[in-house]
Short mmCIF file of C-alpha atoms (C1' of nucleotides) in Angstrom, two decimals:
data_model
loop_
_atom_site.label_atom_id
_atom_site.label_comp_id
_atom_site.label_asym_id
_atom_site.label_seq_id
_atom_site.Cartn_x
_atom_site.Cartn_y
_atom_site.Cartn_z
CA MET L 1 41.97 36.89 -14.27
CA ALA L 2 43.58 33.75 -12.95
CA TYR L 3 41.53 30.74 -12.04
CA VAL L 4 43.04 29.22 -8.91
CA GLU L 5 41.18 25.95 -8.36
CA HIS L 6 40.87 25.91 -4.62
CA THR L 7 39.52 29.42 -4.38
CA THR L 8 37.33 29.50 -7.43
CA ASN L 9 35.44 26.27 -7.23
CA ALA L 10 33.15 24.99 -4.57
CA HIS L 11 33.89 21.47 -5.60
CA TYR L 12 37.54 21.78 -4.83
CA GLY L 13 39.42 21.99 -1.58
CA LYS L 14 39.69 19.35 1.08
CA ILE L 15 36.99 18.47 3.53
CA PRO L 16 36.39 21.44 5.81
CA ALA L 17 37.66 20.95 9.35
CA VAL L 18 34.60 22.47 11.02
CA THR L 19 32.32 19.95 12.58
CA LYS L 20 29.23 20.33 14.71
CA GLY L 21 26.79 17.68 15.89
CA LEU L 22 25.02 14.88 14.11
CA MET L 23 22.41 17.20 12.80
CA GLY L 24 24.72 20.17 12.37
CA ASN L 25 26.78 20.94 9.34
CA ARG L 26 29.48 18.52 10.29
CA ARG L 27 31.60 17.21 7.48
CA ALA L 28 32.99 13.99 8.81
CA SER L 29 35.98 12.16 7.45
CA PHE L 30 36.65 8.44 7.11
CA GLY L 31 40.33 9.20 6.75
CA GLU L 32 41.22 9.05 10.41
CA LEU L 33 39.32 5.78 10.71
CA GLY L 34 41.71 3.80 8.55
CA ALA L 35 39.99 3.99 5.21
CA ARG L 36 41.97 3.19 2.09
CA SER L 37 42.62 6.12 -0.17
CA ALA L 38 42.16 5.88 -3.95
CA ASN L 39 42.77 8.30 -6.76
CA TYR L 40 40.70 8.56 -9.89
CA LYS L 41 41.24 10.49 -13.09
CA ALA L 42 38.58 12.74 -14.59
CA HIS L 43 35.69 10.77 -16.17
CA ASP L 44 36.61 7.49 -14.44
CA VAL L 45 33.71 5.38 -13.35
CA VAL L 46 33.91 4.37 -9.68
CA TYR L 47 31.05 1.93 -10.08
CA TYR L 48 28.14 1.21 -12.36
CA GLU L 49 24.44 1.09 -11.57
CA GLY L 50 23.66 -2.55 -10.83
CA ASP L 51 27.16 -3.39 -9.61
CA GLU L 52 27.40 -5.23 -6.34
CA ALA L 53 27.88 -2.78 -3.48
CA LYS L 54 30.91 -3.82 -1.44
CA ARG L 55 32.38 -0.55 -0.26
CA LEU L 56 31.41 2.89 0.91
CA TYR L 57 33.14 5.91 -0.59
CA GLN L 58 33.83 9.35 0.78
CA LEU L 59 34.96 12.05 -1.59
CA VAL L 60 38.07 13.82 -0.28
CA SER L 61 38.81 16.16 -3.17
CA GLY L 62 37.50 16.70 -6.69
CA THR L 63 33.97 16.19 -7.96
CA VAL L 64 31.92 13.08 -8.55
CA MET L 65 28.47 12.80 -10.10
CA LEU L 66 25.88 10.10 -9.61
CA PHE L 67 23.48 9.40 -12.41
CA LYS L 68 20.80 6.98 -13.51
CA LEU L 69 19.87 5.93 -17.00
CA LEU L 70 16.52 4.98 -18.52
CA PRO L 71 16.64 2.17 -21.08
CA ASP L 72 16.04 4.55 -23.96
CA GLY L 73 19.12 6.55 -23.02
CA ARG L 74 17.60 9.39 -21.07
CA ARG L 75 19.94 10.27 -18.27
CA GLN L 76 19.40 12.04 -14.97
CA VAL L 77 22.33 13.20 -12.86
CA VAL L 78 20.93 12.79 -9.34
CA GLU L 79 23.80 14.18 -7.31
CA VAL L 80 26.87 16.29 -7.84
CA LEU L 81 29.08 15.52 -4.87
CA ARG L 82 31.40 17.81 -2.99
CA PRO L 83 34.33 16.87 -0.75
CA GLY L 84 33.05 15.22 2.39
CA ASP L 85 30.05 13.62 0.71
CA ILE L 86 29.54 9.87 1.00
CA PHE L 87 28.38 7.66 -1.84
CA GLY L 88 28.11 4.01 -2.70
CA LEU L 89 25.29 3.23 -0.34
CA ALA L 90 23.02 0.52 -1.62
CA HIS L 91 19.68 -0.61 -0.41
CA ALA L 92 19.68 -4.11 -1.79
CA ASP L 93 23.41 -4.85 -2.24
CA GLU L 94 23.26 -3.23 -5.65
CA HIS L 95 24.25 0.28 -6.58
CA ASP L 96 21.24 2.30 -7.72
CA CYS L 97 23.34 4.80 -9.68
CA THR L 98 26.53 5.04 -11.64
CA ALA L 99 29.31 7.08 -10.02
CA GLU L 100 31.56 8.94 -12.38
CA THR L 101 34.24 11.51 -11.61
CA LEU L 102 34.02 14.96 -13.23
CA THR L 103 37.57 15.85 -12.28
CA ASP L 104 40.55 14.04 -10.88
CA ALA L 105 39.39 12.93 -7.48
CA GLU L 106 40.65 11.47 -4.27
CA VAL L 107 38.32 9.05 -2.53
CA HIS L 108 38.43 7.20 0.78
CA GLU L 109 37.10 3.68 0.50
CA VAL L 110 35.82 1.53 3.34
CA GLU L 111 34.57 -2.03 3.21
CA MET L 112 30.89 -2.31 4.02
CA ARG L 113 31.61 -4.76 6.88
CA GLN L 114 33.82 -2.20 8.54
CA VAL L 115 31.10 0.35 8.42
CA GLU L 116 28.62 -2.12 9.89
CA ALA L 117 31.03 -2.74 12.74
CA SER L 118 31.90 0.90 13.45
CA PRO L 119 29.49 3.10 15.37
CA GLU L 120 31.84 5.95 14.71
CA MET L 121 31.46 5.55 10.98
CA GLN L 122 27.71 5.20 11.25
CA TYR L 123 27.58 8.45 13.08
CA GLN L 124 29.46 10.14 10.32
CA LEU L 125 27.35 8.38 7.75
CA ALA L 126 24.13 9.60 9.28
CA SER L 127 25.58 13.06 9.47
CA CYS L 128 26.58 13.18 5.82
CA LEU L 129 23.36 11.59 4.59
CA THR L 130 21.35 14.16 6.45
CA ASN L 131 23.08 16.87 4.50
CA GLN L 132 22.78 15.08 1.22
CA MET L 133 19.09 14.48 1.75
CA LYS L 134 18.55 18.22 2.18
CA VAL L 135 20.33 18.81 -1.13
CA LEU L 136 18.19 16.15 -2.77
CA HIS L 137 15.05 17.86 -1.45
CA GLU L 138 16.13 21.19 -2.89
CA HIS L 139 16.94 19.47 -6.17
CA ALA L 140 13.47 17.92 -6.27
CA VAL L 141 12.02 21.42 -6.05
CA LEU L 142 14.30 22.54 -8.85
CA LEU L 143 13.34 19.59 -11.11
CA GLY L 144 9.66 19.63 -10.28
CA ARG L 145 8.83 23.31 -10.08
CA LYS L 146 11.47 25.63 -11.46
CA SER L 147 11.75 27.23 -14.93
CA ALA L 148 14.86 26.80 -17.07
CA ILE L 149 16.30 30.19 -15.99
CA GLU L 150 15.65 29.42 -12.34
CA ARG L 151 17.37 26.05 -12.71
CA VAL L 152 20.49 27.46 -14.27
CA ALA L 153 20.65 30.36 -11.78
CA SER L 154 20.23 27.92 -8.89
CA PHE L 155 22.95 25.70 -10.33
CA LEU L 156 25.41 28.56 -10.59
CA MET L 157 24.60 29.76 -7.10
CA TYR L 158 25.21 26.24 -5.83
CA LEU L 159 28.72 26.37 -7.30
CA ILE L 160 29.80 29.50 -5.46
CA PRO L 161 32.54 28.55 -2.98
CA ASP L 162 31.78 28.69 0.75
CA ARG L 163 28.10 29.07 0.23
CA GLY L 164 26.93 25.49 0.27
CA GLY L 165 23.96 26.29 -1.88
CA VAL L 166 22.72 28.90 0.57
CA GLY L 167 21.01 31.81 -1.12
CA CYS L 168 21.69 35.52 -0.71
CA ILE L 169 23.76 36.36 2.30
CA GLY L 170 22.04 39.69 2.15
CA PRO L 171 23.05 43.09 0.80
CA ASP L 172 25.95 43.39 3.26
CA LEU L 173 27.96 40.52 1.84
CA SER L 174 30.66 39.36 4.16
CA ARG L 175 32.83 38.82 1.15
CA SER L 176 31.98 42.42 0.27
CA GLU L 177 32.00 41.39 -3.34
CA ASP L 178 29.15 40.74 -5.67
CA SER L 179 31.23 38.89 -8.20
CA CYS L 180 32.99 35.58 -8.40
CA ASP L 181 34.79 33.20 -10.75
CA LEU L 182 33.49 29.73 -11.33
CA GLN L 183 35.08 26.65 -12.85
CA LEU L 184 32.37 24.34 -14.06
CA HIS L 185 34.01 20.94 -14.63
CA MET L 186 30.81 19.86 -16.38
CA THR L 187 29.90 19.85 -20.06
CA ARG L 188 26.62 21.41 -21.18
CA GLN L 189 25.30 17.90 -21.54
CA GLU L 190 26.14 17.01 -17.93
CA ILE L 191 24.62 20.23 -16.70
CA ALA L 192 21.49 19.62 -18.77
CA ASP L 193 21.20 16.08 -17.38
CA TYR L 194 21.59 17.47 -13.87
CA LEU L 195 18.97 20.15 -14.36
CA GLY L 196 16.47 18.06 -16.29
CA LEU L 197 16.84 20.17 -19.45
CA THR L 198 18.34 19.76 -22.90
CA ILE L 199 21.77 20.91 -23.87
CA GLU L 200 20.24 23.55 -26.15
CA THR L 201 18.14 25.07 -23.42
CA VAL L 202 21.10 25.29 -21.05
CA SER L 203 23.12 26.96 -23.78
CA ARG L 204 20.35 29.42 -24.55
CA VAL L 205 19.82 30.37 -20.91
CA VAL L 206 23.55 30.85 -20.36
CA SER L 207 23.70 33.07 -23.46
CA ASP L 208 20.73 35.00 -22.16
CA LEU L 209 22.39 35.58 -18.78
CA LYS L 210 25.45 36.79 -20.63
CA ARG L 211 23.36 39.14 -22.78
CA ARG L 212 21.78 40.54 -19.63
CA GLY L 213 25.21 41.17 -18.13
CA VAL L 214 24.73 38.91 -15.14
CA ILE L 215 27.58 36.65 -16.13
CA ARG L 216 30.62 36.74 -18.37
CA ILE L 217 31.82 33.66 -20.22
CA ASP L 218 35.61 33.38 -20.33
CA ARG L 219 35.59 29.86 -21.70
CA SER L 220 32.66 27.52 -21.92
CA ASP L 221 33.57 26.03 -18.54
CA LYS L 222 34.88 29.21 -16.91
CA ILE L 223 32.19 31.63 -15.98
CA HIS L 224 32.49 34.90 -14.12
CA LEU L 225 29.48 36.00 -12.12
CA ASN L 226 29.21 39.80 -12.44
CA ARG L 227 26.24 40.27 -10.18
CA ILE L 228 25.70 37.44 -7.72
CA CYS L 229 22.70 39.20 -6.17
CA SER L 230 20.91 39.51 -9.52
CA LEU L 231 21.62 35.87 -10.19
CA CYS L 232 20.33 34.91 -6.77
CA GLN L 233 17.15 36.88 -7.57
CA MET L 234 16.57 34.53 -10.47
CA THR L 235 16.71 31.29 -8.53
CA GLY L 236 13.05 31.39 -7.64
CA ILE L 237 13.72 31.32 -3.90
CA HIS L 238 13.19 35.09 -3.49
CA MET D 1 -15.06 -4.96 -4.12
CA ALA D 2 -14.13 -4.17 -0.59
CA TYR D 3 -11.23 -1.86 0.25
CA VAL D 4 -9.50 -3.23 3.29
CA GLU D 5 -6.89 -0.70 4.26
CA HIS D 6 -4.07 -2.90 5.39
CA THR D 7 -4.19 -5.13 2.36
CA THR D 8 -4.95 -2.61 -0.33
CA ASN D 9 -2.54 0.18 0.38
CA ALA D 10 1.20 0.18 0.43
CA HIS D 11 1.19 3.03 2.86
CA TYR D 12 -0.67 1.08 5.46
CA GLY D 13 0.38 -1.69 7.73
CA LYS D 14 2.93 -1.65 10.50
CA ILE D 15 6.64 -1.65 9.95
CA PRO D 16 7.62 -4.94 8.41
CA ALA D 17 9.48 -7.26 10.79
CA VAL D 18 12.04 -8.38 8.23
CA THR D 19 15.45 -6.84 8.75
CA LYS D 20 18.77 -7.46 7.04
CA GLY D 21 22.03 -5.59 7.33
CA LEU D 22 22.85 -1.90 7.26
CA MET D 23 22.82 -1.86 3.52
CA GLY D 24 20.07 -4.42 3.16
CA ASN D 25 16.39 -3.68 3.11
CA ARG D 26 16.15 -3.46 6.81
CA ARG D 27 13.25 -1.49 8.21
CA ALA D 28 14.37 -0.56 11.66
CA SER D 29 12.15 0.56 14.52
CA PHE D 30 12.76 3.15 17.20
CA GLY D 31 9.96 1.64 19.21
CA GLU D 32 12.00 -0.92 21.10
CA LEU D 33 14.49 1.85 21.93
CA GLY D 34 12.22 3.80 24.15
CA ALA D 35 10.78 6.33 21.73
CA ARG D 36 7.66 8.22 22.65
CA SER D 37 4.66 7.39 20.49
CA ALA D 38 2.40 10.10 19.08
CA ASN D 39 -0.80 9.99 17.04
CA TYR D 40 -1.77 12.50 14.40
CA LYS D 41 -5.03 12.99 12.53
CA ALA D 42 -5.16 13.25 8.76
CA HIS D 43 -3.77 16.57 7.47
CA ASP D 44 -2.03 17.45 10.74
CA VAL D 45 1.28 19.22 10.42
CA VAL D 46 4.07 17.54 12.35
CA TYR D 47 6.41 20.45 11.81
CA TYR D 48 6.89 23.35 9.44
CA GLU D 49 9.80 24.17 7.20
CA GLY D 50 12.06 26.50 9.18
CA ASP D 51 10.99 25.15 12.58
CA GLU D 52 13.73 24.30 14.99
CA ALA D 53 14.60 20.58 14.71
CA LYS D 54 14.48 19.02 18.15
CA ARG D 55 13.30 15.48 17.46
CA LEU D 56 13.60 12.67 15.02
CA TYR D 57 10.43 10.93 13.84
CA GLN D 58 9.78 7.46 12.61
CA LEU D 59 6.51 6.66 10.89
CA VAL D 60 4.84 3.60 12.37
CA SER D 61 1.58 3.53 10.49
CA GLY D 62 -0.24 5.82 8.06
CA THR D 63 1.25 8.17 5.50
CA VAL D 64 3.17 11.42 5.81
CA MET D 65 4.36 13.74 3.08
CA LEU D 66 7.26 16.17 3.15
CA PHE D 67 7.03 19.23 1.01
CA LYS D 68 8.79 22.48 0.27
CA LEU D 69 7.24 25.77 -0.86
CA LEU D 70 8.63 28.49 -3.07
CA PRO D 71 7.75 32.07 -2.05
CA ASP D 72 5.29 32.45 -4.90
CA GLY D 73 3.32 29.43 -3.74
CA ARG D 74 4.69 26.70 -5.94
CA ARG D 75 4.88 23.52 -3.94
CA GLN D 76 6.95 20.37 -4.39
CA VAL D 77 6.17 17.25 -2.35
CA VAL D 78 9.64 15.80 -1.94
CA GLU D 79 8.82 12.56 -0.16
CA VAL D 80 5.78 10.40 0.49
CA LEU D 81 6.73 8.33 3.49
CA ARG D 82 5.82 4.73 4.31
CA PRO D 83 5.83 3.01 7.66
CA GLY D 84 9.44 2.58 8.84
CA ASP D 85 10.68 5.80 7.20
CA ILE D 86 12.45 8.35 9.30
CA PHE D 87 11.94 12.08 8.98
CA GLY D 88 12.77 15.28 10.83
CA LEU D 89 16.43 15.29 10.09
CA ALA D 90 17.85 18.73 9.78
CA HIS D 91 21.18 19.86 8.56
CA ALA D 92 21.37 23.18 10.32
CA ASP D 93 19.00 22.74 13.25
CA GLU D 94 16.16 23.83 11.04
CA HIS D 95 13.69 21.61 9.17
CA ASP D 96 14.10 21.95 5.46
CA CYS D 97 10.57 20.72 4.68
CA THR D 98 7.09 20.77 6.13
CA ALA D 99 5.84 17.39 7.31
CA GLU D 100 2.09 16.81 6.97
CA THR D 101 0.09 13.63 7.47
CA LEU D 102 -2.05 12.36 4.61
CA THR D 103 -3.93 9.92 6.83
CA ASP D 104 -4.20 9.29 10.52
CA ALA D 105 -0.70 8.34 11.54
CA GLU D 106 1.25 6.90 14.38
CA VAL D 107 4.70 8.27 14.85
CA HIS D 108 7.61 7.43 17.19
CA GLU D 109 9.43 10.48 18.37
CA VAL D 110 12.94 10.61 19.77
CA GLU D 111 14.84 13.59 21.10
CA MET D 112 17.85 14.51 18.96
CA ARG D 113 20.21 14.18 21.98
CA GLN D 114 19.09 10.62 22.43
CA VAL D 115 19.91 9.77 18.85
CA GLU D 116 23.31 11.39 19.14
CA ALA D 117 23.99 9.24 22.18
CA SER D 118 22.74 5.97 20.74
CA PRO D 119 24.88 4.04 18.26
CA GLU D 120 21.99 1.66 17.89
CA MET D 121 19.73 4.44 16.65
CA GLN D 122 22.39 5.78 14.33
CA TYR D 123 22.66 2.36 12.79
CA GLN D 124 18.97 2.29 12.14
CA LEU D 125 19.08 5.85 10.95
CA ALA D 126 21.79 5.12 8.41
CA SER D 127 19.86 2.09 7.27
CA CYS D 128 16.60 3.98 6.74
CA LEU D 129 18.29 6.94 5.07
CA THR D 130 20.00 4.62 2.63
CA ASN D 131 16.65 3.40 1.49
CA GLN D 132 15.12 6.87 1.35
CA MET D 133 18.06 8.15 -0.69
CA LYS D 134 17.39 5.48 -3.29
CA VAL D 135 13.78 6.58 -3.52
CA LEU D 136 14.87 10.19 -3.86
CA HIS D 137 17.18 9.22 -6.72
CA GLU D 138 14.36 7.48 -8.54
CA HIS D 139 12.15 10.46 -7.94
CA ALA D 140 14.77 12.77 -9.43
CA VAL D 141 14.66 10.68 -12.60
CA LEU D 142 10.92 10.92 -12.64
CA LEU D 143 10.92 14.71 -12.14
CA GLY D 144 13.82 15.40 -14.50
CA ARG D 145 13.25 12.99 -17.35
CA LYS D 146 9.81 11.37 -17.41
CA SER D 147 6.68 12.37 -19.34
CA ALA D 148 3.36 12.96 -17.62
CA ILE D 149 2.10 9.47 -18.38
CA GLU D 150 5.31 7.88 -17.18
CA ARG D 151 5.08 9.90 -13.98
CA VAL D 152 1.56 8.86 -13.18
CA ALA D 153 2.23 5.22 -14.13
CA SER D 154 5.34 5.22 -11.89
CA PHE D 155 3.36 6.73 -9.09
CA LEU D 156 0.60 4.13 -9.28
CA MET D 157 3.20 1.29 -9.45
CA TYR D 158 4.89 2.78 -6.39
CA LEU D 159 1.59 2.42 -4.49
CA ILE D 160 1.14 -1.30 -5.08
CA PRO D 161 1.47 -3.12 -1.77
CA ASP D 162 4.52 -5.32 -1.18
CA ARG D 163 6.39 -4.04 -4.16
CA GLY D 164 8.33 -1.17 -2.64
CA GLY D 165 8.45 0.59 -5.95
CA VAL D 166 10.03 -2.33 -7.69
CA GLY D 167 9.02 -2.74 -11.29
CA CYS D 168 7.61 -5.79 -13.00
CA ILE D 169 8.13 -8.97 -11.05
CA GLY D 170 7.91 -10.65 -14.42
CA PRO D 171 5.23 -12.53 -16.27
CA ASP D 172 5.08 -15.23 -13.62
CA LEU D 173 3.75 -12.97 -10.88
CA SER D 174 4.04 -14.48 -7.44
CA ARG D 175 0.70 -12.93 -6.61
CA SER D 176 -0.53 -14.63 -9.80
CA GLU D 177 -2.75 -11.63 -10.34
CA ASP D 178 -2.37 -8.79 -12.74
CA SER D 179 -4.79 -6.57 -10.95
CA CYS D 180 -4.94 -4.73 -7.68
CA ASP D 181 -6.94 -2.18 -5.70
CA LEU D 182 -5.37 1.07 -4.58
CA GLN D 183 -6.40 3.62 -1.99
CA LEU D 184 -4.74 6.92 -2.84
CA HIS D 185 -5.05 9.06 0.32
CA MET D 186 -3.92 12.00 -1.79
CA THR D 187 -5.91 14.63 -3.66
CA ARG D 188 -5.15 15.36 -7.29
CA GLN D 189 -3.38 18.49 -6.10
CA GLU D 190 -1.10 16.55 -3.79
CA ILE D 191 -0.34 14.03 -6.50
CA ALA D 192 0.40 16.85 -8.95
CA ASP D 193 2.74 18.52 -6.45
CA TYR D 194 4.51 15.20 -5.92
CA LEU D 195 4.89 14.50 -9.65
CA GLY D 196 5.82 18.05 -10.69
CA LEU D 197 2.68 18.44 -12.79
CA THR D 198 -0.54 20.40 -12.61
CA ILE D 199 -3.78 19.11 -11.26
CA GLU D 200 -5.28 19.19 -14.76
CA THR D 201 -2.56 17.13 -16.28
CA VAL D 202 -2.86 14.48 -13.57
CA SER D 203 -6.59 14.37 -14.14
CA ARG D 204 -6.21 14.08 -17.90
CA VAL D 205 -3.65 11.29 -17.64
CA VAL D 206 -5.78 9.35 -15.20
CA SER D 207 -8.78 9.72 -17.50
CA ASP D 208 -6.65 8.58 -20.37
CA LEU D 209 -5.52 5.45 -18.50
CA LYS D 210 -9.17 4.73 -17.76
CA ARG D 211 -10.13 5.15 -21.42
CA ARG D 212 -7.38 2.71 -22.36
CA GLY D 213 -8.74 0.19 -19.89
CA VAL D 214 -5.60 0.03 -17.79
CA ILE D 215 -7.33 1.26 -14.68
CA ARG D 216 -10.86 1.63 -13.37
CA ILE D 217 -11.86 4.50 -11.13
CA ASP D 218 -14.21 3.51 -8.39
CA ARG D 219 -14.01 6.85 -6.60
CA SER D 220 -11.50 9.60 -7.21
CA ASP D 221 -9.23 8.19 -4.53
CA LYS D 222 -10.00 4.52 -5.08
CA ILE D 223 -8.44 3.11 -8.23
CA HIS D 224 -8.44 -0.44 -9.47
CA LEU D 225 -5.49 -1.50 -11.64
CA ASN D 226 -6.82 -3.82 -14.33
CA ARG D 227 -3.48 -4.60 -15.97
CA ILE D 228 -0.51 -4.01 -13.76
CA CYS D 229 1.88 -5.22 -16.43
CA SER D 230 0.56 -2.70 -18.98
CA LEU D 231 0.87 0.02 -16.39
CA CYS D 232 4.40 -1.05 -15.60
CA GLN D 233 5.18 -0.86 -19.30
CA MET D 234 4.29 2.83 -19.18
CA THR D 235 6.67 3.82 -16.38
CA GLY D 236 9.59 4.41 -18.73
CA ILE D 237 11.79 1.88 -17.02
CA HIS D 238 11.16 -0.83 -19.65
"C1'" DC U 1 44.57 21.42 -43.49
"C1'" DG U 2 40.54 18.70 -42.43
"C1'" DA U 3 38.09 16.08 -38.99
"C1'" DC U 4 35.95 16.23 -34.86
"C1'" DC U 5 33.82 17.52 -30.62
"C1'" DG U 6 31.48 20.63 -27.71
"C1'" DG U 7 28.90 24.57 -27.97
"C1'" DT U 8 25.67 28.05 -30.04
"C1'" DT U 9 21.81 29.70 -32.65
"C1'" DG U 10 17.63 29.52 -35.48
"C1'" DA U 11 13.04 27.66 -36.89
"C1'" DA U 12 9.36 24.67 -36.18
"C1'" DC U 13 6.90 21.65 -33.17
"C1'" DT U 14 4.59 19.82 -29.03
"C1'" DG U 15 3.61 18.47 -24.33
"C1'" DC U 16 2.14 20.46 -20.62
"C1'" DA U 17 0.44 24.77 -18.43
"C1'" DT U 18 -3.03 28.10 -18.25
"C1'" DC U 19 -7.48 29.80 -18.42
"C1'" DA U 20 -12.22 28.89 -18.27
"C1'" DA U 21 -16.39 26.23 -17.88
"C1'" DG U 22 -18.94 22.47 -16.26
"C1'" DC U 23 -19.49 18.29 -13.38
"C1'" DT U 24 -20.06 15.33 -9.10
"C1'" DG U 25 -20.87 14.16 -4.58
"C1'" DA U 26 -20.90 15.19 0.32
"C1'" DG U 27 -22.65 18.31 3.65
"C1'" DT U 28 -26.30 21.83 5.11
"C1'" DG U 29 -30.48 23.81 5.85
"C1'" DG U 30 -35.21 24.84 4.82
"C1'" DC Y 1 -36.73 15.20 0.82
"C1'" DC Y 2 -35.06 18.42 -2.20
"C1'" DA Y 3 -32.48 22.90 -3.16
"C1'" DC Y 4 -28.21 25.01 -2.32
"C1'" DT Y 5 -23.36 25.26 -1.61
"C1'" DC Y 6 -18.79 24.28 -1.92
"C1'" DA Y 7 -14.61 21.63 -2.63
"C1'" DG Y 8 -12.46 18.51 -5.51
"C1'" DC Y 9 -12.36 16.85 -10.01
"C1'" DT Y 10 -12.90 16.75 -15.14
"C1'" DT Y 11 -12.87 18.58 -19.71
"C1'" DG Y 12 -12.12 21.85 -23.45
"C1'" DA Y 13 -9.66 25.68 -25.86
"C1'" DT Y 14 -5.62 28.23 -26.22
"C1'" DG Y 15 -0.82 29.56 -25.34
"C1'" DC Y 16 3.92 29.07 -24.52
"C1'" DA Y 17 8.25 27.18 -22.51
"C1'" DG Y 18 11.20 24.00 -23.65
"C1'" DT Y 19 12.15 20.24 -27.01
"C1'" DT Y 20 13.50 18.77 -31.45
"C1'" DC Y 21 15.75 19.14 -35.70
"C1'" DA Y 22 19.17 21.27 -38.27
"C1'" DA Y 23 22.79 24.31 -39.50
"C1'" DC Y 24 26.80 26.53 -38.11
"C1'" DC Y 25 30.86 28.04 -35.25
"C1'" DG Y 26 35.40 27.82 -32.95
"C1'" DG Y 27 39.00 25.41 -30.77
"C1'" DT Y 28 41.93 21.21 -30.75
"C1'" DC Y 29 44.34 17.44 -32.45
"C1'" DG Y 30 46.20 14.14 -35.79
#
DNA sequence: CGACCGGTTGAACTGCATCAAGCTGAGTGG
DNA sequence: CCACTCAGCTTGATGCAGTTCAACCGGTCG
């Protein structure tokens, strides 16, 4: 089984061309508005929590995570960004999170002044933020109310390409397949910090899913979903 | 000790007049842009999760919470809104949360079309969302990584007027007081659903804080903070 | 080959949930 | 005015999901 990045990972691929309205699932792009493009290697830090916020960033390709640290070292990954997502917003001129790439990533960067001066960009900004807020709401439910199995199942479902975190499409899947390959791009530690669990719990749950035949582990970061529907059943949203 | 609403509760008071830039701590208002004003009683539902999203709302006074439900009844309060906050945004024309007032509330309502057509409103929207994103990030840390005591302490700190969730101002408090009265406007159940805990745990932690002399309980929804600094010390961010 | 890093697995512990009473205060009716 | 009720809250006893601590495993790299 070959793992072709752009078909096997939701986090890959360029920004989708489809756009709707402000409140629709538009995925706007800063590219056509004269943003500077920058390339980062995997595990580069784009900015640190507390840094002065000078620019706005839009992820073009690859994956970026935003996380916060508590003084004793506890970490919470607050967002795992997909192409099209905007980051670097700051409420009081200071970044509230650290932004670190999970993979090589291409990013469009725009000076804050430019954004302030461009209604076009603000439109796109509002549109992207709307979407990201929804994801944050779902993640709050995950962190506040879901069990470990439900968290991991939700996480895996979220990674399925062309599903945008949406649950079961129903029994008559348009893809007519109930299986799928995933490329994780995250260590167990990163997953744990995203799901509010420990590394051991993530590992145990993944092993358990394997034992139950729901997934197959080809390499620790390459997982094959055997039964997407079963997995979806475990997310807590059914 | 008298409890005067607009001085004792962070959730009360009109939208602050102070505004800065897009990324600053601006608290924009739709009022001057011809929004319709609506008044709700305590515990009114503004819209339900799944309802078609037709309008955008900005809270003028009072408190509103947004929550999501899992099919088995588990609930997560994802946001507790303050005056100036915007809600009702929907990614796919459908509200992703239920919006319910906690107190009597005044709300400005704007048709989605109007927002789409108004760069001015989009600017304000982007500004408000930036702030709300930051709060959601902090809340993710709370839900994912904090203990019960830390959650309750963080929650109480968040309610202190004129602090916007900011931690210790330092030993030389500008208010020169280390105490404060709070009006909760939330039942133990609502607090528990906000903090990702059970009602019993919230109750136990509050009793514990009382026993330690950090707070005094005047009525279940009226709490006096005896030592704000001690409380702040318990939030996990120090 | 050995060191090392990320991951897995086991055994014991614990913080919070669950289950089950009891309490308190506001509202109601005799 | 007191008895009753009922909703929201508190407190105690018990259980368990997930953490913690510790050992081990397998692939990779110098």
